[in-house]
Coordinates of C-alpha atoms in Angstrom, one line a residue:
F66 CA 116.2 104.2 83.1
L67 CA 113.2 105.0 85.4
F68 CA 114.7 105.4 89.3
N69 CA 116.9 107.8 87.2
T70 CA 114.6 109.8 85.7
L71 CA 112.3 109.9 88.8
N72 CA 114.6 110.9 90.6
M73 CA 116.5 114.0 87.7
I74 CA 112.7 115.3 88.6
A75 CA 113.1 115.6 91.4
C76 CA 115.6 117.5 92.4
T77 CA 114.3 119.4 89.8
A78 CA 111.8 120.0 91.8
K79 CA 113.8 120.7 95.0
L80 CA 115.9 123.6 92.8
E81 CA 112.0 124.9 91.7
K82 CA 111.7 124.6 95.8
A83 CA 108.3 122.8 95.1
K84 CA 108.8 120.5 98.2
T85 CA 105.1 119.2 97.8
T86 CA 106.4 117.5 94.3
E87 CA 109.5 117.2 95.0
R88 CA 107.9 114.3 97.7
M89 CA 105.3 112.9 95.7
I90 CA 107.9 112.0 93.7
A91 CA 110.1 111.1 95.6
S92 CA 107.5 108.3 97.4
M93 CA 106.6 107.3 93.9
S94 CA 109.8 106.3 93.3
N95 CA 110.4 104.6 96.6
L96 CA 107.4 102.7 95.8
F97 CA 108.1 101.3 92.7
R98 CA 111.7 100.6 93.2
Y99 CA 110.1 98.1 97.0
N100 CA 108.3 96.4 94.3
L101 CA 110.8 96.0 91.9
K102 CA 113.5 95.5 93.9
T103 CA 112.9 93.3 97.0
S104 CA 113.8 90.2 96.6
E105 CA 113.2 88.7 99.9
Q106 CA 110.5 87.3 101.3
I107 CA 110.1 88.3 104.1
V108 CA 111.2 91.4 105.9
P109 CA 111.6 94.0 108.6
L110 CA 108.8 95.6 109.6
E111 CA 110.4 99.2 109.4
Q112 CA 110.4 98.4 106.0
E113 CA 106.5 97.9 105.0
L114 CA 105.9 100.8 106.9
K115 CA 108.0 102.9 105.2
V116 CA 106.0 101.7 101.8
V117 CA 102.4 102.5 103.0
E118 CA 104.3 105.5 104.5
D119 CA 105.2 106.5 100.8
Y120 CA 101.6 105.1 99.2
M121 CA 99.8 106.9 102.0
Y122 CA 101.2 110.3 101.5
L123 CA 99.9 109.5 98.3
Q124 CA 96.8 108.8 98.6
Q125 CA 96.4 112.0 101.3
M126 CA 97.5 113.7 98.3
R127 CA 94.8 112.1 96.1
F128 CA 91.6 112.4 98.7
G129 CA 93.4 115.8 100.7
S130 CA 92.0 116.0 104.2
R131 CA 89.5 113.6 103.1
I132 CA 91.8 110.4 105.0
G133 CA 93.9 110.5 108.0
Y134 CA 96.8 107.8 108.2
E135 CA 97.5 107.0 111.8
C136 CA 100.4 105.1 112.8
R137 CA 101.1 102.3 115.2
I138 CA 104.0 100.1 116.5
D139 CA 104.6 98.8 120.2
V140 CA 107.4 96.3 119.3
D141 CA 110.7 96.3 117.4
A142 CA 109.9 97.4 113.7
R143 CA 113.7 96.9 112.9
R144 CA 113.9 93.5 113.7
V145 CA 110.5 92.3 113.1
M146 CA 109.9 90.2 110.4
V147 CA 107.2 90.2 108.5
P148 CA 106.2 88.5 104.8
A149 CA 106.9 91.1 101.9
F150 CA 104.4 93.1 100.2
T151 CA 102.2 92.6 103.6
L152 CA 100.7 96.3 105.2
Q153 CA 100.7 97.7 101.1
P154 CA 98.0 96.2 100.0
V155 CA 95.6 95.9 102.6
V156 CA 95.7 100.0 103.0
E157 CA 94.7 100.0 99.4
N158 CA 91.6 97.6 99.7
A159 CA 90.9 100.7 103.1
I160 CA 91.3 102.6 100.7
I161 CA 89.6 101.2 97.5
H162 CA 86.9 99.6 99.3
G163 CA 86.2 101.4 102.1
L164 CA 87.2 105.5 102.6
S165 CA 86.9 106.2 98.9
R166 CA 83.5 104.7 99.2
K167 CA 82.4 108.3 102.0
E168 CA 82.2 111.1 101.3
Q169 CA 83.7 112.4 104.5
G170 CA 86.0 110.2 104.4
G171 CA 87.6 108.6 107.1
R172 CA 91.4 107.2 109.0
V173 CA 93.4 104.5 108.0
F174 CA 94.7 102.5 110.9
L175 CA 97.7 100.0 110.3
R176 CA 96.1 97.6 112.1
A177 CA 91.8 99.0 111.3
D178 CA 90.2 101.5 109.2
T179 CA 87.2 103.6 109.5
G180 CA 85.5 102.5 106.3
L181 CA 82.6 101.4 105.5
G182 CA 82.7 98.0 107.2
M183 CA 80.6 95.7 105.8
D184 CA 77.4 93.5 106.6
E185 CA 77.6 89.5 107.9
E186 CA 77.1 88.4 104.0
T187 CA 79.6 89.8 102.7
L188 CA 81.5 89.9 105.4
E189 CA 81.3 85.5 106.0
E190 CA 81.4 85.5 101.6
L191 CA 84.5 87.5 101.8
V192 CA 86.4 85.2 104.6
T193 CA 84.5 82.0 102.4
A194 CA 86.3 84.1 99.3
L195 CA 89.5 83.6 101.1
K196 CA 89.3 80.2 102.5
N197 CA 88.5 78.5 99.1
S198 CA 91.6 80.3 97.0
H199 CA 88.6 82.7 95.1
T200 CA 91.2 85.8 94.4
A201 CA 88.2 87.3 91.5
K202 CA 86.3 88.4 95.0
V203 CA 88.6 88.9 97.3
G204 CA 91.4 90.4 95.4
I205 CA 94.3 89.0 94.0
G206 CA 96.6 91.0 97.3
L207 CA 94.0 90.2 99.9
G208 CA 94.2 86.7 98.3
N209 CA 97.5 86.5 97.8
I210 CA 98.4 87.4 101.9
Y211 CA 96.6 85.0 103.0
Q212 CA 97.4 82.1 100.9
R213 CA 101.4 83.1 101.3
I214 CA 100.2 83.5 105.6
Q215 CA 98.9 80.5 105.8
T216 CA 102.3 78.7 103.1
M217 CA 105.0 80.3 105.6
Y218 CA 104.1 79.8 109.2
Q219 CA 101.9 77.2 111.0
N220 CA 100.6 79.3 113.4
G221 CA 99.8 82.4 111.2
G222 CA 96.6 83.1 110.2
L223 CA 94.4 86.6 108.2
R224 CA 91.2 87.2 109.4
I225 CA 88.7 89.9 109.1
Y226 CA 86.1 91.7 111.7
S227 CA 83.9 94.1 110.1
K228 CA 80.2 96.2 110.8
K229 CA 78.6 97.4 108.5
G230 CA 78.5 100.8 108.9
R231 CA 81.1 101.5 111.2
G232 CA 84.3 99.8 110.1
T233 CA 86.5 96.7 108.6
V234 CA 89.4 95.1 111.6
I235 CA 92.3 92.5 109.1
Q236 CA 94.3 90.9 111.2
M237 CA 97.3 89.1 110.6
T238 CA 99.2 86.9 112.9
I239 CA 102.8 86.9 112.0
P240 CA 104.5 84.2 114.8
Q241 CA 107.9 85.2 114.8
E242 CA 109.1 82.3 116.3
E243 CA 108.4 80.7 112.9
I244 CA 111.1 83.1 111.2

């Protein structure tokens, strides 16, 4: 019902030549569909990138020119496999905890953001909370991603680097030979 209704609204927007509204509805529908219908634990990177693209489109509609988005991929995204639901929560954290708090906004890269960054004490608390599964301090999304990578991959990992006033980098290591 939800998908059919969103599809009907998107078709109406198309008939009314409301292209922006049509794309916003399509992006939201894609996000719902992915979240509700994806049952695989591991998916092609291409799929995760599409989710991030839809999510970022909606955020750019919300924040306007304050938020930019860039994605640089140097691998075959159709063949590289990653845990499902890993990229969008990290991008969402970048917006919520970094860019939305900056008056001038900033840019989101797949691996890095130009948000506010964290001081060394906050970064250390975050890393400790990740390692000790304190989801209240790291948030359910990031804590969940960290735990899944640790569980699924012997040589996998999630690292956070940050410099107050400069930005934050979240690096996920997902070994392809273990998939």
